[in-house]
Each structure stands twice: as C-alpha cells, then as structure tokens.
Tab-separated table of C-alpha atoms in Angstrom:
chain	number	residue	atom	x	y	z
A	273	UNK	CA	0.000	0.000	0.000
A	274	UNK	CA	1.368	3.400	-0.954
A	275	UNK	CA	0.919	6.272	1.477
A	276	UNK	CA	1.256	9.917	0.397
A	277	UNK	CA	1.650	12.850	2.799
A	278	UNK	CA	1.015	16.501	2.017
A	279	UNK	CA	1.542	19.902	3.640
A	280	UNK	CA	2.427	19.756	7.373
A	281	UNK	CA	1.843	16.000	7.506
A	282	UNK	CA	4.758	15.657	5.112
A	283	UNK	CA	6.925	17.886	7.330
A	284	UNK	CA	5.980	16.105	10.548
A	285	UNK	CA	6.506	12.648	9.073
A	286	UNK	CA	9.707	13.673	7.254
A	287	UNK	CA	8.613	12.093	3.961
A	288	UNK	CA	6.163	12.713	1.146
A	289	UNK	CA	5.438	9.028	0.609
A	290	UNK	CA	6.176	5.532	1.834
A	291	UNK	CA	5.280	1.933	1.071
A	292	UNK	CA	3.624	0.135	3.984
A	293	UNK	CA	2.340	-3.394	4.528
A	294	UNK	CA	-0.288	-3.074	7.237
A	295	UNK	CA	-1.499	-6.174	9.090
A	296	UNK	CA	-4.725	-7.961	8.248
A	297	UNK	CA	-6.820	-6.052	10.757
A	298	UNK	CA	-6.363	-2.906	8.666
A	299	UNK	CA	-9.467	-3.128	6.499
A	300	UNK	CA	-10.551	0.488	6.163
A	301	UNK	CA	-9.385	4.091	6.581
A	302	UNK	CA	-10.166	4.178	10.314
A	303	UNK	CA	-8.150	1.056	11.077
A	304	UNK	CA	-5.256	2.265	8.900
A	305	UNK	CA	-5.049	5.547	10.839
A	306	UNK	CA	-5.274	3.605	14.101
A	307	UNK	CA	-2.406	1.339	13.080
A	308	UNK	CA	-0.279	4.191	11.662
A	309	UNK	CA	-0.744	6.173	14.875
A	310	UNK	CA	1.142	3.419	16.714
A	311	UNK	CA	4.143	3.346	14.371
A	312	UNK	CA	6.242	5.759	16.430
A	313	UNK	CA	6.256	9.203	18.058
A	314	UNK	CA	6.239	11.125	14.743
A	315	UNK	CA	3.085	9.283	13.643
A	316	UNK	CA	1.530	9.659	17.079
A	317	UNK	CA	2.046	13.410	16.929
A	318	UNK	CA	1.094	13.937	13.283
A	319	UNK	CA	-2.061	11.834	13.562
A	320	UNK	CA	-2.961	12.834	17.117
A	321	UNK	CA	-5.918	14.983	16.144
A	322	UNK	CA	-7.961	12.977	13.645
A	323	UNK	CA	-10.197	16.000	12.882
A	324	UNK	CA	-7.240	17.717	11.226
A	325	UNK	CA	-6.660	14.862	8.781
A	326	UNK	CA	-8.334	14.239	5.440
A	327	UNK	CA	-7.867	10.986	3.544
A	328	UNK	CA	-8.112	10.152	-0.145
A	329	UNK	CA	-8.079	6.575	-1.435
A	330	UNK	CA	-7.004	6.224	-5.045
A	331	UNK	CA	-7.460	9.997	-5.443
A	332	UNK	CA	-11.029	10.018	-4.139
A	333	UNK	CA	-12.027	11.535	-0.819
A	334	UNK	CA	-12.575	8.740	1.683
A	335	UNK	CA	-14.481	8.294	4.960
A	336	UNK	CA	-13.459	6.287	8.037
A	337	UNK	CA	-15.349	3.238	6.731
A	338	UNK	CA	-13.941	3.381	3.179
A	339	UNK	CA	-12.479	-0.116	2.603
A	340	UNK	CA	-8.802	-0.550	1.704
A	341	UNK	CA	-6.929	-3.074	-0.437
A	342	UNK	CA	-3.200	-3.777	-0.555
A	343	UNK	CA	-2.588	-1.985	-3.865
A	344	UNK	CA	-4.324	1.237	-2.875
A	345	UNK	CA	-2.810	4.710	-3.002
A	346	UNK	CA	-3.812	6.387	0.266
A	347	UNK	CA	-3.145	10.097	0.752
A	348	UNK	CA	-3.215	11.847	4.136
A	349	UNK	CA	-3.430	15.623	4.233
A	350	UNK	CA	-4.876	18.571	6.139
A	351	UNK	CA	-8.010	20.383	4.924
A	352	UNK	CA	-7.215	22.018	1.589
A	353	UNK	CA	-6.336	25.717	1.302
A	354	UNK	CA	-6.017	26.484	-2.407
A	355	UNK	CA	-7.739	29.110	-4.490
B	695	UNK	CA	-14.159	23.187	-20.528
B	696	UNK	CA	-10.545	23.536	-19.586
B	697	UNK	CA	-8.522	22.844	-16.442
B	698	UNK	CA	-4.840	23.657	-16.008
B	699	UNK	CA	-2.423	23.301	-13.100
B	700	UNK	CA	0.866	25.028	-13.810
B	701	UNK	CA	3.901	26.731	-12.267
B	702	UNK	CA	4.068	29.529	-14.820
B	703	UNK	CA	1.936	32.645	-14.783
B	704	UNK	CA	-0.999	33.092	-17.179
B	705	UNK	CA	-2.365	36.030	-19.174
B	706	UNK	CA	-5.960	36.791	-18.062
B	707	UNK	CA	-6.777	38.877	-21.140
B	708	UNK	CA	-5.658	36.143	-23.481
B	709	UNK	CA	-7.545	33.502	-21.507
B	710	UNK	CA	-10.742	35.559	-21.631
B	711	UNK	CA	-10.340	36.052	-25.376
B	712	UNK	CA	-9.853	32.343	-25.952
B	713	UNK	CA	-12.878	31.521	-23.841
B	714	UNK	CA	-15.305	33.523	-25.970
B	715	UNK	CA	-13.677	33.408	-29.386
B	716	UNK	CA	-15.885	32.208	-32.239
B	717	UNK	CA	-18.961	31.883	-30.067
B	718	UNK	CA	-21.189	34.905	-30.600
B	719	UNK	CA	-23.969	33.262	-28.587
B	720	UNK	CA	-22.122	34.243	-25.393
B	721	UNK	CA	-23.665	37.250	-23.675
B	722	UNK	CA	-21.405	37.514	-20.667
B	723	UNK	CA	-18.223	36.252	-19.048
B	724	UNK	CA	-17.599	36.380	-15.328
B	725	UNK	CA	-14.096	35.781	-14.065
B	726	UNK	CA	-12.362	35.694	-10.717
B	727	UNK	CA	-8.624	36.050	-10.238
B	728	UNK	CA	-7.080	35.281	-6.868
B	729	UNK	CA	-3.851	37.055	-5.909
B	730	UNK	CA	-1.191	36.534	-3.239
B	731	UNK	CA	-1.854	39.074	-0.483
B	732	UNK	CA	0.984	40.706	1.417
B	733	UNK	CA	-0.734	40.116	4.770
B	734	UNK	CA	-2.080	37.037	6.532
B	735	UNK	CA	-4.290	38.395	9.278
B	736	UNK	CA	-1.986	41.007	10.836
B	737	UNK	CA	1.264	39.284	9.802
B	738	UNK	CA	3.222	40.517	6.780
B	739	UNK	CA	3.759	37.844	4.158
B	740	UNK	CA	6.406	37.999	1.440
B	741	UNK	CA	4.981	35.168	-0.633
B	742	UNK	CA	3.822	31.585	-0.501
B	743	UNK	CA	4.419	28.130	-1.892
B	744	UNK	CA	1.531	26.134	-3.299
B	745	UNK	CA	1.657	22.373	-3.001
B	746	UNK	CA	-0.835	20.054	-4.660
B	747	UNK	CA	-1.658	16.387	-5.214
B	748	UNK	CA	-0.855	15.747	-8.880
B	749	UNK	CA	-3.502	13.621	-10.534
B	750	UNK	CA	-6.154	14.094	-7.876
B	751	UNK	CA	-6.028	17.870	-8.343
B	752	UNK	CA	-6.880	17.717	-12.047
B	753	UNK	CA	-9.545	15.094	-11.391
B	754	UNK	CA	-11.255	17.226	-8.758
B	755	UNK	CA	-11.037	20.403	-10.836
B	756	UNK	CA	-12.565	18.633	-13.818
B	757	UNK	CA	-15.339	17.297	-11.642
B	758	UNK	CA	-16.075	20.717	-10.161
B	759	UNK	CA	-16.144	22.223	-13.649
B	760	UNK	CA	-18.455	19.465	-14.927
B	761	UNK	CA	-20.755	20.105	-11.952
B	762	UNK	CA	-20.981	23.800	-12.924
B	763	UNK	CA	-21.963	22.802	-16.468
B	764	UNK	CA	-24.648	20.511	-15.023
B	765	UNK	CA	-26.099	23.274	-12.912
B	766	UNK	CA	-25.943	26.254	-15.286
B	767	UNK	CA	-26.286	26.711	-19.063
B	768	UNK	CA	-22.642	27.500	-19.814
B	769	UNK	CA	-20.973	27.971	-23.188
B	770	UNK	CA	-17.438	27.791	-21.857
B	771	UNK	CA	-15.436	27.665	-18.649
B	772	UNK	CA	-11.881	27.765	-17.428
B	773	UNK	CA	-9.938	26.904	-14.278
B	774	UNK	CA	-6.228	27.717	-14.010
B	775	UNK	CA	-4.396	27.179	-10.722
B	776	UNK	CA	-0.722	27.805	-10.156
B	777	UNK	CA	1.574	25.728	-7.948
B	778	UNK	CA	5.083	26.261	-6.642
B	779	UNK	CA	6.648	29.430	-5.204
B	780	UNK	CA	4.760	32.734	-5.609
B	781	UNK	CA	5.392	36.306	-4.503
B	782	UNK	CA	2.991	38.870	-3.043
B	783	UNK	CA	0.834	40.286	-5.843
B	784	UNK	CA	1.242	37.190	-8.048
B	785	UNK	CA	-1.781	35.548	-9.613
B	786	UNK	CA	-2.720	32.235	-7.948
B	787	UNK	CA	-5.918	31.185	-9.624
B	788	UNK	CA	-8.328	32.193	-12.362
B	789	UNK	CA	-11.821	30.837	-12.887
B	790	UNK	CA	-14.125	32.056	-15.631
B	791	UNK	CA	-17.503	31.078	-17.020
B	792	UNK	CA	-19.276	32.230	-20.169
B	793	UNK	CA	-23.002	32.044	-20.756
B	794	UNK	CA	-25.797	33.600	-22.747
B	795	UNK	CA	-27.076	34.940	-19.409
B	796	UNK	CA	-25.171	36.995	-16.870
B	797	UNK	CA	-26.863	35.492	-13.817
B	798	UNK	CA	-25.635	32.033	-14.852
B	799	UNK	CA	-22.130	33.379	-15.484
B	800	UNK	CA	-21.964	35.042	-12.049
B	801	UNK	CA	-23.357	32.159	-10.064
B	802	UNK	CA	-21.314	29.466	-11.768
B	803	UNK	CA	-18.072	31.440	-11.452
B	804	UNK	CA	-18.706	31.993	-7.750
B	805	UNK	CA	-19.548	28.311	-7.373
B	806	UNK	CA	-16.301	27.255	-9.092
B	807	UNK	CA	-14.040	29.211	-6.777
B	808	UNK	CA	-16.022	28.299	-3.640
B	809	UNK	CA	-15.889	24.583	-4.393
B	810	UNK	CA	-12.296	24.708	-5.572
B	811	UNK	CA	-11.296	26.234	-2.244
B	812	UNK	CA	-12.669	23.352	-0.196
B	813	UNK	CA	-12.420	20.386	-2.568
B	814	UNK	CA	-9.311	20.714	-4.732
B	815	UNK	CA	-6.150	19.340	-3.054
B	816	UNK	CA	-3.955	22.448	-2.860
B	817	UNK	CA	-2.130	23.637	0.238
B	818	UNK	CA	-0.595	27.037	0.851
B	819	UNK	CA	2.527	27.658	2.916
B	820	UNK	CA	2.976	31.373	3.606
B	821	UNK	CA	6.469	32.842	3.852
B	822	UNK	CA	6.947	35.280	6.697
B	823	UNK	CA	9.283	38.260	6.360
B	824	UNK	CA	11.906	36.146	8.212
B	825	UNK	CA	11.697	33.508	5.477
B	826	UNK	CA	9.853	30.939	7.576
B	827	UNK	CA	7.166	28.874	5.805
B	828	UNK	CA	3.917	28.354	7.695
B	829	UNK	CA	1.105	26.117	6.477
B	830	UNK	CA	-2.131	28.007	6.132
B	831	UNK	CA	-5.047	26.671	8.187
B	832	UNK	CA	-8.327	26.049	6.365
B	833	UNK	CA	-10.949	28.659	7.183
B	834	UNK	CA	-14.438	27.824	8.347
B	835	UNK	CA	-15.813	30.674	6.225
B	836	UNK	CA	-14.556	28.859	3.124
B	837	UNK	CA	-16.345	25.713	4.226
B	838	UNK	CA	-19.545	27.694	4.758
B	839	UNK	CA	-19.212	29.405	1.384
B	840	UNK	CA	-18.845	26.009	-0.229
B	841	UNK	CA	-21.707	24.442	1.739
B	842	UNK	CA	-24.266	26.979	0.568
B	843	UNK	CA	-24.079	25.490	-2.948
B	844	UNK	CA	-25.357	22.193	-1.509
B	845	UNK	CA	-28.713	23.713	-0.608
C	990	UNK	CA	-12.462	54.178	-8.976
C	991	UNK	CA	-12.726	54.683	-12.678
C	992	UNK	CA	-15.579	55.154	-15.147
C	993	UNK	CA	-15.209	55.359	-18.916
C	994	UNK	CA	-17.686	55.702	-21.775
C	995	UNK	CA	-16.014	55.237	-25.140
C	996	UNK	CA	-16.521	54.193	-28.756
C	997	UNK	CA	-13.265	52.245	-29.001
C	998	UNK	CA	-12.713	48.724	-27.734
C	999	UNK	CA	-10.770	48.029	-24.533
C	1000	UNK	CA	-8.233	45.381	-23.483
C	1001	UNK	CA	-9.614	43.373	-20.522
C	1002	UNK	CA	-6.214	41.950	-19.553
C	1003	UNK	CA	-4.636	45.368	-19.427
C	1004	UNK	CA	-7.561	46.774	-17.461
C	1005	UNK	CA	-7.322	43.965	-14.901
C	1006	UNK	CA	-3.581	44.525	-14.553
C	1007	UNK	CA	-4.033	48.246	-14.003
C	1008	UNK	CA	-6.728	47.613	-11.426
C	1009	UNK	CA	-4.505	45.572	-9.122
C	1010	UNK	CA	-1.044	46.969	-9.863
C	1011	UNK	CA	0.948	48.096	-6.856
C	1012	UNK	CA	-1.678	46.999	-4.359
C	1013	UNK	CA	-0.641	43.675	-2.855
C	1014	UNK	CA	-3.433	43.920	-0.293
C	1015	UNK	CA	-5.879	42.781	-2.979
C	1016	UNK	CA	-6.871	39.144	-2.634
C	1017	UNK	CA	-9.301	38.824	-5.505
C	1018	UNK	CA	-10.701	40.537	-8.567
C	1019	UNK	CA	-14.099	39.707	-10.031
C	1020	UNK	CA	-14.919	40.981	-13.481
C	1021	UNK	CA	-17.844	40.765	-15.855
C	1022	UNK	CA	-17.629	41.399	-19.577
C	1023	UNK	CA	-20.809	41.776	-21.616
C	1024	UNK	CA	-20.706	40.833	-25.303
C	1025	UNK	CA	-22.969	41.456	-28.292
C	1026	UNK	CA	-24.944	38.266	-28.892
C	1027	UNK	CA	-25.855	37.112	-32.386
C	1028	UNK	CA	-29.440	36.355	-31.372
C	1029	UNK	CA	-32.203	38.396	-29.761
C	1030	UNK	CA	-34.729	35.826	-28.626
C	1031	UNK	CA	-35.092	33.703	-31.772
C	1032	UNK	CA	-34.137	36.503	-34.199
C	1033	UNK	CA	-30.627	36.648	-35.666
C	1034	UNK	CA	-28.828	39.907	-34.943
C	1035	UNK	CA	-25.810	41.166	-36.877
C	1036	UNK	CA	-24.883	43.876	-34.402
C	1037	UNK	CA	-26.214	46.833	-32.482
C	1038	UNK	CA	-25.816	50.540	-31.926
C	1039	UNK	CA	-25.526	51.892	-28.406
C	1040	UNK	CA	-26.873	55.346	-27.692
C	1041	UNK	CA	-26.348	57.174	-24.419
C	1042	UNK	CA	-27.025	60.460	-22.644
C	1043	UNK	CA	-23.622	62.176	-22.428
C	1044	UNK	CA	-23.101	63.771	-19.068
C	1045	UNK	CA	-25.853	61.925	-17.250
C	1046	UNK	CA	-24.290	58.577	-18.155
C	1047	UNK	CA	-20.972	59.366	-16.489
C	1048	UNK	CA	-22.749	60.864	-13.486
C	1049	UNK	CA	-24.890	57.761	-12.971
C	1050	UNK	CA	-21.963	55.370	-13.460
C	1051	UNK	CA	-19.890	57.288	-10.921
C	1052	UNK	CA	-22.756	57.204	-8.475
C	1053	UNK	CA	-23.269	53.462	-8.921
C	1054	UNK	CA	-19.557	52.881	-8.429
C	1055	UNK	CA	-19.508	55.061	-5.303
C	1056	UNK	CA	-22.468	53.087	-3.949
C	1057	UNK	CA	-20.511	49.841	-4.390
C	1058	UNK	CA	-17.604	51.324	-2.423
C	1059	UNK	CA	-20.040	52.328	0.343
C	1060	UNK	CA	-21.448	48.831	0.587
C	1061	UNK	CA	-18.322	46.691	0.256
C	1062	UNK	CA	-14.680	47.052	1.313
C	1063	UNK	CA	-13.182	47.559	-2.151
C	1064	UNK	CA	-9.618	48.403	-3.079
C	1065	UNK	CA	-10.384	49.278	-6.681
C	1066	UNK	CA	-13.148	49.206	-9.265
C	1067	UNK	CA	-13.738	49.858	-12.914
C	1068	UNK	CA	-16.652	50.461	-15.257
C	1069	UNK	CA	-16.116	50.722	-19.015
C	1070	UNK	CA	-19.093	50.986	-21.367
C	1071	UNK	CA	-18.899	51.330	-25.117
C	1072	UNK	CA	-21.228	53.394	-27.288
C	1073	UNK	CA	-21.783	53.586	-31.043
C	1074	UNK	CA	-21.974	50.782	-33.586
C	1075	UNK	CA	-20.931	47.256	-32.478
C	1076	UNK	CA	-20.840	43.863	-34.187
C	1077	UNK	CA	-21.861	40.448	-32.840
C	1078	UNK	CA	-19.121	39.183	-30.520
C	1079	UNK	CA	-17.879	42.692	-29.667
C	1080	UNK	CA	-17.318	43.717	-26.061
C	1081	UNK	CA	-20.007	46.112	-24.774
C	1082	UNK	CA	-19.206	46.561	-21.120
C	1083	UNK	CA	-16.690	45.570	-18.458
C	1084	UNK	CA	-17.115	45.932	-14.722
C	1085	UNK	CA	-14.519	44.791	-12.220
C	1086	UNK	CA	-14.008	45.051	-8.481
C	1087	UNK	CA	-10.975	44.226	-6.366
C	1088	UNK	CA	-11.041	43.465	-2.670
C	1089	UNK	CA	-9.116	41.682	0.058
C	1090	UNK	CA	-12.093	39.293	0.198
C	1091	UNK	CA	-13.608	37.334	-2.658
C	1092	UNK	CA	-17.184	37.506	-1.395
C	1093	UNK	CA	-17.017	41.316	-1.504
C	1094	UNK	CA	-15.499	41.225	-4.988
C	1095	UNK	CA	-18.237	38.917	-6.309
C	1096	UNK	CA	-21.168	40.719	-4.759
C	1097	UNK	CA	-20.020	44.212	-5.676
C	1098	UNK	CA	-19.247	43.242	-9.274
C	1099	UNK	CA	-22.675	41.663	-9.641
C	1100	UNK	CA	-24.240	44.750	-8.063
C	1101	UNK	CA	-22.436	47.072	-10.491
C	1102	UNK	CA	-23.706	45.360	-13.620
C	1103	UNK	CA	-27.244	44.888	-12.221
C	1104	UNK	CA	-27.584	48.543	-11.295
C	1105	UNK	CA	-25.891	49.753	-14.467
C	1106	UNK	CA	-28.446	47.841	-16.527
C	1107	UNK	CA	-31.422	49.621	-14.999
C	1108	UNK	CA	-30.000	53.006	-13.998
C	1109	UNK	CA	-27.366	54.117	-16.539
C	1110	UNK	CA	-28.888	55.892	-19.574
C	1111	UNK	CA	-27.838	53.611	-22.434
C	1112	UNK	CA	-30.140	52.288	-25.142
C	1113	UNK	CA	-29.499	49.441	-27.542
C	1114	UNK	CA	-30.795	49.272	-31.095
C	1115	UNK	CA	-30.291	45.800	-32.548
C	1116	UNK	CA	-29.575	45.389	-36.247
C	1117	UNK	CA	-31.477	42.575	-37.923
C	1118	UNK	CA	-29.946	40.576	-40.749
C	1119	UNK	CA	-31.906	42.867	-43.150
C	1120	UNK	CA	-30.119	45.898	-41.732
C	1121	UNK	CA	-33.124	47.240	-39.833
C	1122	UNK	CA	-32.465	48.793	-36.401
C	1123	UNK	CA	-34.909	47.875	-33.633
C	1124	UNK	CA	-34.822	49.439	-30.204
C	1125	UNK	CA	-34.434	46.830	-27.486
C	1126	UNK	CA	-37.209	46.735	-24.883
C	1127	UNK	CA	-36.167	46.801	-21.225
C	1128	UNK	CA	-36.568	43.431	-19.527
C	1129	UNK	CA	-38.443	42.902	-16.313
C	1130	UNK	CA	-35.813	40.382	-15.208
C	1131	UNK	CA	-33.223	43.181	-15.265
C	1132	UNK	CA	-35.452	45.317	-13.085
C	1133	UNK	CA	-35.863	42.426	-10.644
C	1134	UNK	CA	-32.126	41.745	-10.606
C	1135	UNK	CA	-31.529	45.385	-9.787
C	1136	UNK	CA	-34.271	45.536	-7.149
C	1137	UNK	CA	-32.821	42.733	-5.064
C	1138	UNK	CA	-29.909	45.002	-4.103
C	1139	UNK	CA	-32.410	47.359	-2.454
C	1140	UNK	CA	-33.342	44.791	0.164
D	623	UNK	CA	-36.482	74.912	-21.584
D	624	UNK	CA	-34.368	72.345	-23.423
D	625	UNK	CA	-35.887	68.972	-24.212
D	626	UNK	CA	-33.758	65.944	-25.142
D	627	UNK	CA	-35.120	62.771	-26.747
D	628	UNK	CA	-33.405	59.390	-26.836
D	629	UNK	CA	-33.893	55.995	-28.501
D	630	UNK	CA	-37.316	55.494	-30.141
D	631	UNK	CA	-38.615	58.780	-28.729
D	632	UNK	CA	-36.013	60.505	-30.850
D	633	UNK	CA	-37.132	58.551	-33.945
D	634	UNK	CA	-40.834	59.163	-33.359
D	635	UNK	CA	-40.359	62.880	-32.724
D	636	UNK	CA	-37.857	63.262	-35.553
D	637	UNK	CA	-35.377	65.216	-33.419
D	638	UNK	CA	-32.908	64.590	-30.608
D	639	UNK	CA	-33.577	67.940	-28.927
D	640	UNK	CA	-35.645	71.105	-29.100
D	641	UNK	CA	-36.106	74.363	-27.234
D	642	UNK	CA	-39.627	74.863	-25.913
D	643	UNK	CA	-41.360	77.633	-23.999
D	644	UNK	CA	-44.255	75.924	-22.206
D	645	UNK	CA	-47.090	78.032	-20.739
D	646	UNK	CA	-47.303	78.951	-17.067
D	647	UNK	CA	-49.418	75.949	-16.099
D	648	UNK	CA	-46.462	73.667	-16.821
D	649	UNK	CA	-44.950	73.497	-13.344
D	650	UNK	CA	-43.743	69.920	-13.091
D	651	UNK	CA	-42.918	66.810	-15.122
D	652	UNK	CA	-46.538	65.610	-15.235
D	653	UNK	CA	-47.846	68.903	-16.593
D	654	UNK	CA	-45.002	69.136	-19.110
D	655	UNK	CA	-45.861	65.685	-20.518
D	656	UNK	CA	-49.550	66.647	-20.573
D	657	UNK	CA	-48.784	69.817	-22.535
D	658	UNK	CA	-46.324	68.116	-24.910
D	659	UNK	CA	-48.843	65.387	-25.634
D	660	UNK	CA	-51.112	68.053	-27.189
D	661	UNK	CA	-48.464	69.540	-29.469
D	662	UNK	CA	-49.385	67.421	-32.498
D	663	UNK	CA	-49.890	63.839	-33.690
D	664	UNK	CA	-46.199	62.838	-33.385
D	665	UNK	CA	-46.167	63.899	-29.712
D	666	UNK	CA	-49.537	62.280	-29.096
D	667	UNK	CA	-48.238	58.987	-30.432
D	668	UNK	CA	-44.770	59.079	-28.836
D	669	UNK	CA	-46.131	60.058	-25.415
D	670	UNK	CA	-49.337	58.032	-25.593
D	671	UNK	CA	-48.254	55.410	-23.091
D	672	UNK	CA	-46.786	57.274	-20.133
D	673	UNK	CA	-45.514	54.022	-18.569
D	674	UNK	CA	-43.003	53.680	-21.394
D	675	UNK	CA	-41.438	57.096	-20.719
D	676	UNK	CA	-38.713	57.962	-18.232
D	677	UNK	CA	-37.802	61.571	-17.486
D	678	UNK	CA	-34.597	63.160	-16.218
D	679	UNK	CA	-34.435	66.801	-15.128
D	680	UNK	CA	-30.957	68.305	-15.255
D	681	UNK	CA	-29.545	64.777	-15.602
D	682	UNK	CA	-31.314	63.410	-12.523
D	683	UNK	CA	-34.163	60.911	-12.671
D	684	UNK	CA	-37.426	62.757	-12.077
D	685	UNK	CA	-40.938	61.846	-10.927
D	686	UNK	CA	-44.280	63.271	-12.111
D	687	UNK	CA	-44.203	65.854	-9.304
D	688	UNK	CA	-40.601	66.981	-9.876
D	689	UNK	CA	-40.843	70.787	-10.312
D	690	UNK	CA	-39.573	72.463	-13.491
D	691	UNK	CA	-37.997	75.848	-14.208
D	692	UNK	CA	-37.552	77.607	-17.554
D	693	UNK	CA	-33.803	76.915	-17.790
D	694	UNK	CA	-34.041	73.181	-17.120
D	695	UNK	CA	-32.676	70.407	-19.319
D	696	UNK	CA	-35.423	67.791	-19.504
D	697	UNK	CA	-34.703	64.431	-21.102
D	698	UNK	CA	-37.399	61.983	-22.212
D	699	UNK	CA	-36.437	58.396	-22.924
D	700	UNK	CA	-37.595	54.784	-22.685
D	701	UNK	CA	-36.405	52.483	-19.864
D	702	UNK	CA	-32.647	52.010	-20.245
D	703	UNK	CA	-31.175	48.899	-21.889
D	704	UNK	CA	-27.383	49.150	-21.521
D	705	UNK	CA	-24.917	46.684	-20.034
C-alpha cells in the first residue's frame, strides 16, 4: 500500500510518501489511521488529532469506513487551502 | 471546458479572449482572479508556496467544472491554478464562465471558486518576512461558502 | 475608482492589470464582460448601436460605483461601457471590483452590472440581418435583478 | 427649456432635442408631458403610453411631481437597456 503525505503531515513525518504493509486487521481508513498512529512518536504526533486529517483513497475523498486493499494509493493531508 | 495546473503565470486577457472566441452566442463572461496578499491576518507575508496532489487535483477540478456545467447553461469555462513558489501580488488562480445569461455566469463562477477552495487538493505555505514557511489553516468561512451550494 | 464611456474597444487583460497593480493587499478581482450576442430571442442579430445620454451617463456610473464602495470594502473598481456601432461578438461593457475578500469582490461586481443595466442611460438598437435597427425593450428580469440590491 | 429625446422617442419625434417655452401651467414633469402630448400627432403617439417614458431633469431621474424651471434640461427616454 502506498501512502502519500502533504503539507504539514509531510513535514511532521519527514517524507512525502512511503510503502507500507499493514497487518490484516487494517481493512478500512479508520483502522489504517489507528495502526499508523502506533508506528512511532512522529506518527503519534502527526495523527494525534484525527479532525485535522483528510484521507483520499485512489485519489477520491474517503471516509473512516472506506475499505482498503493492498494496492491502494492512500493520501493523508490537512483540509485544503487552495484558491 | 478547460482545467490547467501550472507553475508559470498566465495572461488573463488572453484567456478571456480564448474563452469567448468564435462563439457569438455568449452574452457575458464572469471571471475571478485570486492574488497573493501581502498580509495574513496582521502578519506581513512575502509570498507563498503552493503544493498540490498531482492527478487528484486535475480530477477534482474537472469534476467541479463538470458540476458547474450541469447546474448552469454555460458555453465555456476555465480553471487555471498555479503551484510552486509565488510572490505577493502574483496571480494564484483564475476561474471564468461564459453564458448567454449573466446570472448564470456570475453564479457558476462563484460556485467554481467556492468549491475549488474546499475540494481541490492544494495547500498554501505562507512565507513570513523572516523567510519561515507556515502552512495556512483552512478557514471555516470557506467551508460555509462552499456548503451553501449544496442547498 | 474609474468610469469610462467610449466608442473604441478596450483590453480586458490590461484593465485587470491596471486595477490591481501596486496593491498587494488585494486578494481577488471579479470581473464581468458583456458581449454582443448574435441572437435576440429567436431573431438573428448582426450587431447593435448603443446610444447614451452624455453627461448623465458618467454621473450615474460614478454614483453606482460610489455606492458599491459604500457597501463593500473595495480596493479598486472599474466600469467601461462602449457606445456607437458594435458587431456580434464585440465587447459592450466591463465591470470589475478588487477586494481583500472574494465575497465582496463577487457581490459588488454583480451589483455594479445589475444597477448599471437599470440606472445608466444607455439604449441598444439591434440590427437585424436585413439591416433594420430595432430598439431593445427593457426586460423585467433586469429590473428584478436590480431591485434585489435594495433589500 | 431644453428637451432631449433618446432611442425610439427621438425617432418618433424626428429630433434629438428642441427648445420649448411651455405656458405657465407647466410646473412639473406631469404637466409638461400633458402639454407636450397636445403639441401634435407625433407627440400624441410618442407620449401616448406614459408608462413607457422615463424623465430626467438636469440629468437626474425625475418623478411626475418633480418641479420644473424655464432653464431646465429635460430628457425623455424609454427604460434604459445598456450593459
């Protein structure tokens, strides 16, 4: 599974993307964030406030119950501020 | 219909000309151009950097534009959004819609920029006068402006 | 603030540039450009002639512009209206407003064109394909669009 | 008193302006229109439907009870159609 990070999530996690292989219990967006949150202090801090995080799966906005597959591209980012 | 995400600047006059050329059924064109302001709240800002999510950005912009064409009788439309480093006074974004009727042109143009601001994956980092880059927080007023088109 | 009534065409890109130049407090510019349509209802139109009331026209446009500045926090504004003979596809009018805030820019620009259409002394005579000139009747929808700003 | 005519009023009256010297009973816009209406068939036709006429006195929109003086510039025209 490919993870992409944007804006301050990228800064806090020190990377703009990474390949991860989450365990079987990661079946949707909520469980992915839960698992990621436990991958170290940087993740714990960056993902501490779930309300500040938006998620897109395969370039579509996703909800906590959006299901995930191994080949998915999952992007984590703060609320957008373009325009 | 046309969507562009680019680092380079654009020429608003030329874009407006291209939008209406060879269609004399168009009665009016409304456009909005967003510029980099030199202040963020009460803090001076020297410029900003715009980050985006390549691929998803274009997809969302095209969807927003298609939605405008569903809702209003439009002859033409345009969304250009810049990315990368920008200075105060630089153009960031241009949206424009052309229609036989001015009400449709106004509403759809307003809709485009309101939805773009809350749905298209762009992020601004403002540069302070000391050269520090600070990520801009999303504003609730933008969310409200976007929500009113859901009514 | 700037109001112009002229026979010659104008360059929208240049006008937009001039409007925002050297003011990096401006966050957004909304503009509307009205064009000569090739149809009036279901009748083909080859062009039109615009008559006006010199003196009163400028006075009314300046007053409408001043009213917009009273109602919204604007950094700059522009009204250009052409008179004389025009062809289908030609620019008739351009209004533009610049503000720190996009909502103010949109509303004030819309206000300018709505009020101009019912208060500024211009009259259109459309040319049919046979070369006949027919005076355009005022539309109730324009009156309604103008009235809503009185609320 | 100077009268100005625009758009189809100009065509119907065959002139874009004229100098007139209305009698004493012409004291306001309503009485001017009443008097003008009786100045011949062209006036009768052009001014037949008062709802189609707008009046400006000295370049300000006027109402039926707007008072008039001898030196005024009075413009008669149909509802405006610019923009």
